[in-house]
CSV table of C-alpha atoms and ligand atoms in Angstrom, one decimal:
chain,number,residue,atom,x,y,z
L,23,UNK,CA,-12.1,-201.8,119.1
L,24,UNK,CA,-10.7,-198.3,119.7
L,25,UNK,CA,-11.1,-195.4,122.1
L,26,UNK,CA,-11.3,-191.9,121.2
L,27,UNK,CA,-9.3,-190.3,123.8
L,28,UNK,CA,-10.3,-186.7,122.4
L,29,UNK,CA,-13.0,-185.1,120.5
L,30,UNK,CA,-15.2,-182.1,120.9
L,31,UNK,CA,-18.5,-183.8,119.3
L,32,UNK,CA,-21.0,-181.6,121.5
L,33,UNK,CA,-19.6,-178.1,119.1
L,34,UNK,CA,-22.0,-176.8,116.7
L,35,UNK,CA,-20.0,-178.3,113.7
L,36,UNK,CA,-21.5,-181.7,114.4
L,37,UNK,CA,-25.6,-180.1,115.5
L,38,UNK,CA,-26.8,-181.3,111.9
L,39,UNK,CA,-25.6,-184.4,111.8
L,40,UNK,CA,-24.3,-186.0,115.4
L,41,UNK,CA,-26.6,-189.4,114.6
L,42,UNK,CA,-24.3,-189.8,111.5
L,43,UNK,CA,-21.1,-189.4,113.1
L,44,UNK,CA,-21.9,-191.4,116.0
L,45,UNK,CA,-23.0,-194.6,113.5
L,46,UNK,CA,-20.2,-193.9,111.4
L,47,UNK,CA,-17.5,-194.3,114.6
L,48,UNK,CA,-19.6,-197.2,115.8
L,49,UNK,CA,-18.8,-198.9,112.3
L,50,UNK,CA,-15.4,-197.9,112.5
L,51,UNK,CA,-14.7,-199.6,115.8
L,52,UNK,CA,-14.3,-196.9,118.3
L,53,UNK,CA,-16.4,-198.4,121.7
L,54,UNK,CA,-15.9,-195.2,123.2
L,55,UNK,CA,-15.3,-191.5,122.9
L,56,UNK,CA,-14.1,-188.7,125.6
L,57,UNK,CA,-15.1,-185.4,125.4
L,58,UNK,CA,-12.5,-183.0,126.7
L,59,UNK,CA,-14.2,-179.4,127.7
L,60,UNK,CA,-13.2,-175.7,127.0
L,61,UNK,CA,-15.1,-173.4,129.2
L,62,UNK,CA,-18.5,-172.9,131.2
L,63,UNK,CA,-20.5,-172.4,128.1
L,64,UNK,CA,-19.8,-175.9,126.8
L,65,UNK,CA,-20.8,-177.6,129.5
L,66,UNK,CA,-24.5,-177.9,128.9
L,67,UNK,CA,-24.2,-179.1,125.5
L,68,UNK,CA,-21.3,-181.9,126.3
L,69,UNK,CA,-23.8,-183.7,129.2
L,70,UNK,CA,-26.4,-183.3,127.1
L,71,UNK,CA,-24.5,-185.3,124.0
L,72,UNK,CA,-23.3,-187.6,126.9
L,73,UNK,CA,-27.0,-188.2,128.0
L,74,UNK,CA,-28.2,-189.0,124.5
L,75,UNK,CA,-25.5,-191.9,124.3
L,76,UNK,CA,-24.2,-192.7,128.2
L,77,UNK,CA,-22.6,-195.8,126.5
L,78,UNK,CA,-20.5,-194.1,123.8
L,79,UNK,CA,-19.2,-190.6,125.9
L,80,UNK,CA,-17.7,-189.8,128.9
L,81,UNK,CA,-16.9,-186.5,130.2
L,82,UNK,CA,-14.2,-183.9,131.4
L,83,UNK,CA,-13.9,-180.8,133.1
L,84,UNK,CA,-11.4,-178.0,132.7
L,85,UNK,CA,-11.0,-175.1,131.6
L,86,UNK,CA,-9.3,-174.6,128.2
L,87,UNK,CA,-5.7,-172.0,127.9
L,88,UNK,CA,-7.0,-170.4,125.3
L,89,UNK,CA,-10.5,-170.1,126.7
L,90,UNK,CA,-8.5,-167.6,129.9
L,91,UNK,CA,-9.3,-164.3,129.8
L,92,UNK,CA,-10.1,-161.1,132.5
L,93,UNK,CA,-12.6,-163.9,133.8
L,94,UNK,CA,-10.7,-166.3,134.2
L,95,UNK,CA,-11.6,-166.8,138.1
L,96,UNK,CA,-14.8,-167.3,137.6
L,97,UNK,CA,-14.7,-170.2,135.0
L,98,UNK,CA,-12.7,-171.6,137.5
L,99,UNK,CA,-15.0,-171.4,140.1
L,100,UNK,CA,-17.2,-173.4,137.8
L,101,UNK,CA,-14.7,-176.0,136.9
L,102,UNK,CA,-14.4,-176.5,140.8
L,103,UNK,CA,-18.0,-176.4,141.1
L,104,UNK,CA,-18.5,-179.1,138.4
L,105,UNK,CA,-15.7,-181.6,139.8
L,106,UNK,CA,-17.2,-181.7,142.8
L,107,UNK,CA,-20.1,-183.6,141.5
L,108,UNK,CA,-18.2,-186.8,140.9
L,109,UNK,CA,-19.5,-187.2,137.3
L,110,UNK,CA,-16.1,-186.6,135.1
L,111,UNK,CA,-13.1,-188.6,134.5
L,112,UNK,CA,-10.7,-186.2,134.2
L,113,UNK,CA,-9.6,-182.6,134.4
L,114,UNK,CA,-9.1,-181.3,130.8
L,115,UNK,CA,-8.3,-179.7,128.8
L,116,UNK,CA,-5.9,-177.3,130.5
L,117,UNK,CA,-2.2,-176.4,129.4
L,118,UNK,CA,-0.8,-173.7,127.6
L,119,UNK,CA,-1.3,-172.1,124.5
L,120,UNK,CA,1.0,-169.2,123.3
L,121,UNK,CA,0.4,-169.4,119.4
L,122,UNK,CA,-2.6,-167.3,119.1
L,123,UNK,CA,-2.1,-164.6,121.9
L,124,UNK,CA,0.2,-163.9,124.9
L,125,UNK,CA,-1.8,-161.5,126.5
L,126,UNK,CA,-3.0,-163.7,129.3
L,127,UNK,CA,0.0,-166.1,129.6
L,128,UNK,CA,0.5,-165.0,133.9
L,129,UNK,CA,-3.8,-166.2,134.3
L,130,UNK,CA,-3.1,-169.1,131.5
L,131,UNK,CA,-0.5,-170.8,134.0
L,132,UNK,CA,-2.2,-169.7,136.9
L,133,UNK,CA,-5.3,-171.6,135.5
L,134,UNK,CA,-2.9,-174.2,134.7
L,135,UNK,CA,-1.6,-174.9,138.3
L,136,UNK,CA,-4.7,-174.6,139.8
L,137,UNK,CA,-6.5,-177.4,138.4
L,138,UNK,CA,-3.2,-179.4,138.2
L,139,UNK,CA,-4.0,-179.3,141.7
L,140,UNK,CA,-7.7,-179.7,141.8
L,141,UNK,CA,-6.9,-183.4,139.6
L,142,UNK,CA,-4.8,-184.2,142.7
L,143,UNK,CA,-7.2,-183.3,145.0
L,144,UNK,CA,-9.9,-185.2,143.3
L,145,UNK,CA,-7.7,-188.4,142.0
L,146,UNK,CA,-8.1,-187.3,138.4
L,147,UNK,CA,-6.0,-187.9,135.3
L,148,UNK,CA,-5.5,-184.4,133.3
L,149,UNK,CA,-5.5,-184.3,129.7
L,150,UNK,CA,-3.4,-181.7,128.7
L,151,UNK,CA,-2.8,-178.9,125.5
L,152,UNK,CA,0.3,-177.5,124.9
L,153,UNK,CA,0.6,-175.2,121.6
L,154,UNK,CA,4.2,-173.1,121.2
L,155,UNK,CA,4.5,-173.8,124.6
L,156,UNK,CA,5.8,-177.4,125.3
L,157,UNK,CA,8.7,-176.9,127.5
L,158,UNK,CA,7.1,-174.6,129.7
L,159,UNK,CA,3.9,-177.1,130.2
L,160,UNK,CA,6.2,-180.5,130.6
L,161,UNK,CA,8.3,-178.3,133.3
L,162,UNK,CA,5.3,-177.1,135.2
L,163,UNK,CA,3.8,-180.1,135.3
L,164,UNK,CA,7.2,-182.3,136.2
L,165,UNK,CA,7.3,-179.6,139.2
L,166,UNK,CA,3.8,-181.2,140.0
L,167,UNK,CA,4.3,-184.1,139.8
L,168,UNK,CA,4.2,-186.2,142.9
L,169,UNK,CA,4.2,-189.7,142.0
L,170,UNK,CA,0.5,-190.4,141.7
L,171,UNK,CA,-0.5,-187.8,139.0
L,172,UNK,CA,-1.2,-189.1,135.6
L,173,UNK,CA,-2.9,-188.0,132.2
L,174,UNK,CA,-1.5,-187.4,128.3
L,175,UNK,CA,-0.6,-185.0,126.1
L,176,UNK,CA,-2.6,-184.5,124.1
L,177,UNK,CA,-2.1,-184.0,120.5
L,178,UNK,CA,1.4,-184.5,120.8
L,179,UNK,CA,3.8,-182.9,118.2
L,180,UNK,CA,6.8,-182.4,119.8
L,181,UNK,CA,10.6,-183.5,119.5
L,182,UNK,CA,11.8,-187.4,120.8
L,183,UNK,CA,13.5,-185.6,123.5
L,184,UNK,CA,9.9,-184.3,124.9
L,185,UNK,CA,8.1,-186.5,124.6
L,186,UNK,CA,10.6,-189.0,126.2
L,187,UNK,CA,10.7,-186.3,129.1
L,188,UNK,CA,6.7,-187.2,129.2
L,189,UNK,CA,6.7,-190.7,129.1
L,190,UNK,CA,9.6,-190.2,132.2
L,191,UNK,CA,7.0,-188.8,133.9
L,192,UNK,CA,4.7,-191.7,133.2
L,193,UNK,CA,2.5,-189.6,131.0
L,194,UNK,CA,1.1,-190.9,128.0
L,195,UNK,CA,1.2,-189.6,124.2
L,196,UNK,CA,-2.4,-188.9,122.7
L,197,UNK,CA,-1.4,-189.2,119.0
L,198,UNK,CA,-3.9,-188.0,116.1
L,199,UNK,CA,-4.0,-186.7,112.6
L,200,UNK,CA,-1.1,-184.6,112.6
L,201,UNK,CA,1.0,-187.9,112.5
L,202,UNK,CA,-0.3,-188.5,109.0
L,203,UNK,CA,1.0,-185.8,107.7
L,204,UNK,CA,4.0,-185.2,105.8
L,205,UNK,CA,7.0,-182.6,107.5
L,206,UNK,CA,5.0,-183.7,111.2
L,207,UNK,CA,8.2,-185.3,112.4
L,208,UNK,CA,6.9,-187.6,114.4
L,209,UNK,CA,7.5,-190.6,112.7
L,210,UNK,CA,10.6,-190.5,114.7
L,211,UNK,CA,9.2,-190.6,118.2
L,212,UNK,CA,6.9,-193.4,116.7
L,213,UNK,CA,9.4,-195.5,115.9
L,214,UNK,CA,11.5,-195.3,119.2
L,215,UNK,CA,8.6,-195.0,121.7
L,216,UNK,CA,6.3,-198.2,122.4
L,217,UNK,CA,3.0,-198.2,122.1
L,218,UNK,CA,2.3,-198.8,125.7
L,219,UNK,CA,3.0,-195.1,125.9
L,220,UNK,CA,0.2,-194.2,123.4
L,221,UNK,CA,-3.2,-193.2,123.5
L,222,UNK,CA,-5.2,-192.4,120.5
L,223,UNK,CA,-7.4,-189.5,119.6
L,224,UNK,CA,-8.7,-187.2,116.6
L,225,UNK,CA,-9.6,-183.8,118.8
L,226,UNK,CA,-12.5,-183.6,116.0
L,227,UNK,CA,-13.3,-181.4,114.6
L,228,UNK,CA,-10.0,-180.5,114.4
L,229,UNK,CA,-6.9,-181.7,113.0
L,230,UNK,CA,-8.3,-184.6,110.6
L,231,UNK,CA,-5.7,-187.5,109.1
L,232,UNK,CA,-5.2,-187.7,105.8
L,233,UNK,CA,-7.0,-188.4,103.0
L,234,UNK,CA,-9.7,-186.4,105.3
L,235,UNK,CA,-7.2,-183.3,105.3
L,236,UNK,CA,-9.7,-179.8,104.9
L,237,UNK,CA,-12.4,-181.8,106.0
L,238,UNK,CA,-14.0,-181.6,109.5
L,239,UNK,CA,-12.5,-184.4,111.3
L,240,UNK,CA,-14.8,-187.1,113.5
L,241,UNK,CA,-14.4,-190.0,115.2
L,242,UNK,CA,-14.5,-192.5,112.7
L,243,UNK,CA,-11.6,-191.3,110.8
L,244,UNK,CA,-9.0,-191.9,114.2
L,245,UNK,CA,-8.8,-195.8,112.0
L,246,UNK,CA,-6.7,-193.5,109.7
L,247,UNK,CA,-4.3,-192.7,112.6
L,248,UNK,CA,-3.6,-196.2,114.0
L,249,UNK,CA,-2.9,-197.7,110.1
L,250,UNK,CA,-0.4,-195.2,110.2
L,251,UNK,CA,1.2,-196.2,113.3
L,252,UNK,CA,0.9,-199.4,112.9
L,253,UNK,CA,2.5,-198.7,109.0
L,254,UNK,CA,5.4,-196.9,110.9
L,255,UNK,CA,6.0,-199.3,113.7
L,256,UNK,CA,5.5,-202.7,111.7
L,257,UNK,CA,3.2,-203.8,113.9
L,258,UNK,CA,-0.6,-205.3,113.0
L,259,UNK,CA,-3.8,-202.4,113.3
L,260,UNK,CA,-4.9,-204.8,116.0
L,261,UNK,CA,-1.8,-204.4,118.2
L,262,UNK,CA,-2.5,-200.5,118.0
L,263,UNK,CA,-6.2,-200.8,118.5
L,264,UNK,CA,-5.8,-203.4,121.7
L,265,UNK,CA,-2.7,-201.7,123.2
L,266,UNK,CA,-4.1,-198.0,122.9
L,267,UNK,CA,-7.1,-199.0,124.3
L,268,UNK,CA,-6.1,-201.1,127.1
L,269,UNK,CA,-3.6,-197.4,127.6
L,270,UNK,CA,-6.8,-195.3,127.3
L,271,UNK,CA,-8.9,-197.6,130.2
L,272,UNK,CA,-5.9,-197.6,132.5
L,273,UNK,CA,-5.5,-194.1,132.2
L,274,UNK,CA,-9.2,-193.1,132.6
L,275,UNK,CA,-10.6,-196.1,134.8
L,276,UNK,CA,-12.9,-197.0,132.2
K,7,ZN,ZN1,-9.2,-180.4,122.3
C-alpha cells in the first residue's frame, strides 16, 4: 500500500474522469492521497473532491509561490482564515519559485515566511516547492527551524549535497516522476540517502514517470516511481511501499 504525498486531483484536467483515476489508484495500491493547494480559488473544489471520498483525500492549505502576485495579502488572509478551522494537515504548498518570473520574489518569500510561521503556530508539517531556487528555500527555512518544524520537499531534484542539508534538518525528500528519467541525476542521492528519508508523490497532473512521459500524470502511475527506487537501491517494491508510507503517516499524523 502506498501514499500519495502530492497530487492536485481537484484541477480541471481530471473533471471528466475523477471516478476513473480514483479506481485506477485504488488498484494500484495507493490507501491514500494528499492534496496540496495553490490559492483561494482552489479551495472549493479540493474539499469538495475530499467530501466525495473522505477515505481516500486529505487536505492542505497554503498559498502556492507562483500563485503571489499584487494580492498577495489577501490570499493570505485566507490561508489564515482556512487554518484556523482545524480541518488540514499541513501548510502547503509554499516555497519559492524563480523559473517562470522574478517579478514578485520580495512578496514570494514574504509569503514564504509567513506561513513558515503560521505551520508553527498551528503544529503543522509544510510541504514545500522550490523551483531555481533551492538554496535560498533550504536557507530560509534552516533559519526557521526551531527543532519542532517538519515537512518535505517536495519534488525533489536537487544535488546530494542539498538534499543531505534537508534530511539535516529532519526534512523528508518527496520523490516522483522526475527520478525516472534519464539526465535527472538523482539516482545518486537515491543511492546514498535511505529510504527513511523518503516520501513518495506524483504532483499529478504534473511531472508523470516514465513510460507515462507526455501524458497527464495520476495517482496510480506513483507504482512506476517506487520500482525505480527500489531498482536503484536493490531493495524489494515492498520495502519502498511500507517504509515511504510509514514516512508519509509520521510526517502527516495520518
Ligand atoms: Zn504541487
Amino acid at each position: 500500500m502506498y501514499i500519495d504525498t502530492h497530487a492536485h486531483l481537484y484541477l480541471e484536467d481530471f473533471n471528466e474522469d475523477i471516478e476513473t483515476v480514483v479506481e485506477n489508484a485504488k488498484h494500484a495500491g495507493i490507501q491514500q492521497i494528499l492534496l496540496p493547494n495553490i490559492s483561494a480559488s482552489y479551495i472549493e473544489p479540493m474539499n469538495r473532491l475530499q467530501k466525495a471520498y473522505p477515505e481516500l483525500f486529505r487536505t492542505m492549505i497554503g498559498l502556492h509561490p507562483g500563485s503571489v502576485r499584487e494580492d498577495f495579502e489577501t490570499e493570505l488572509d485566507v490561508v489564515y482564515k482556512e487554518l484556523q478551522s482545524g480541518s488540514y494537515i499541513a501548510v502547503g504548498e509554499i516555497g519559492t519559485d524563480l523559473y517562470w518570473d522574478v517579478t514578485y520574489k520580495d512578496q514570494q518569500m514574504i509569503a514564504f515566511e509567513r506561513q513558515l510561521n503560521w505551520a508553527r503556530e498551528f503544529n503543522l508539517p509544510v510541504v514545500i516547492h522550490a523551483r531555481n531556487s533551492m538554496g535560498l528555500t533550504i536557507e530560509t527555512v534552516f533559519k526557521q527551524q526551531n527543532g519542532f518544524m517538519s515537512g518535505v520537499f517536495h519534488c525533489f531534484s536537487g544535488t546530494l549535497e542539498e538534499a543531505e542539508q534537508i534530511i539535516g534538518m529532519g526534512f523528508y525528500l518527496g520523490i516522483g516522476g522526475v527520478c525516472t528519467y534519464k539526465n535527472s541525476g538523482l539516482n545518486e542521492v537515491l543511492l546514498q540517502i535511505g529510504l527513511e528519508h523518503l516520501v513518495l508523490e506524483t504532483d499529478s497532473p504534473y511531472l508523470p514517470p516514465v513510460p507515462y512521459r507526455g501524458k497527464r500524470n495520476e495517482s496510480s502511475y506513483m507504482v512506476k516511481v517506487a520500482e525505480h527506487i527500489a531498482a536503484i537501491k536493490g531493495v524489494s517494491l515492498q520495502d519502498v511501499a511500507e517504509k515511504t508510507t510509514e514516512n508519509a503517516k509520521k510526517l502527516f499524523k495520518i
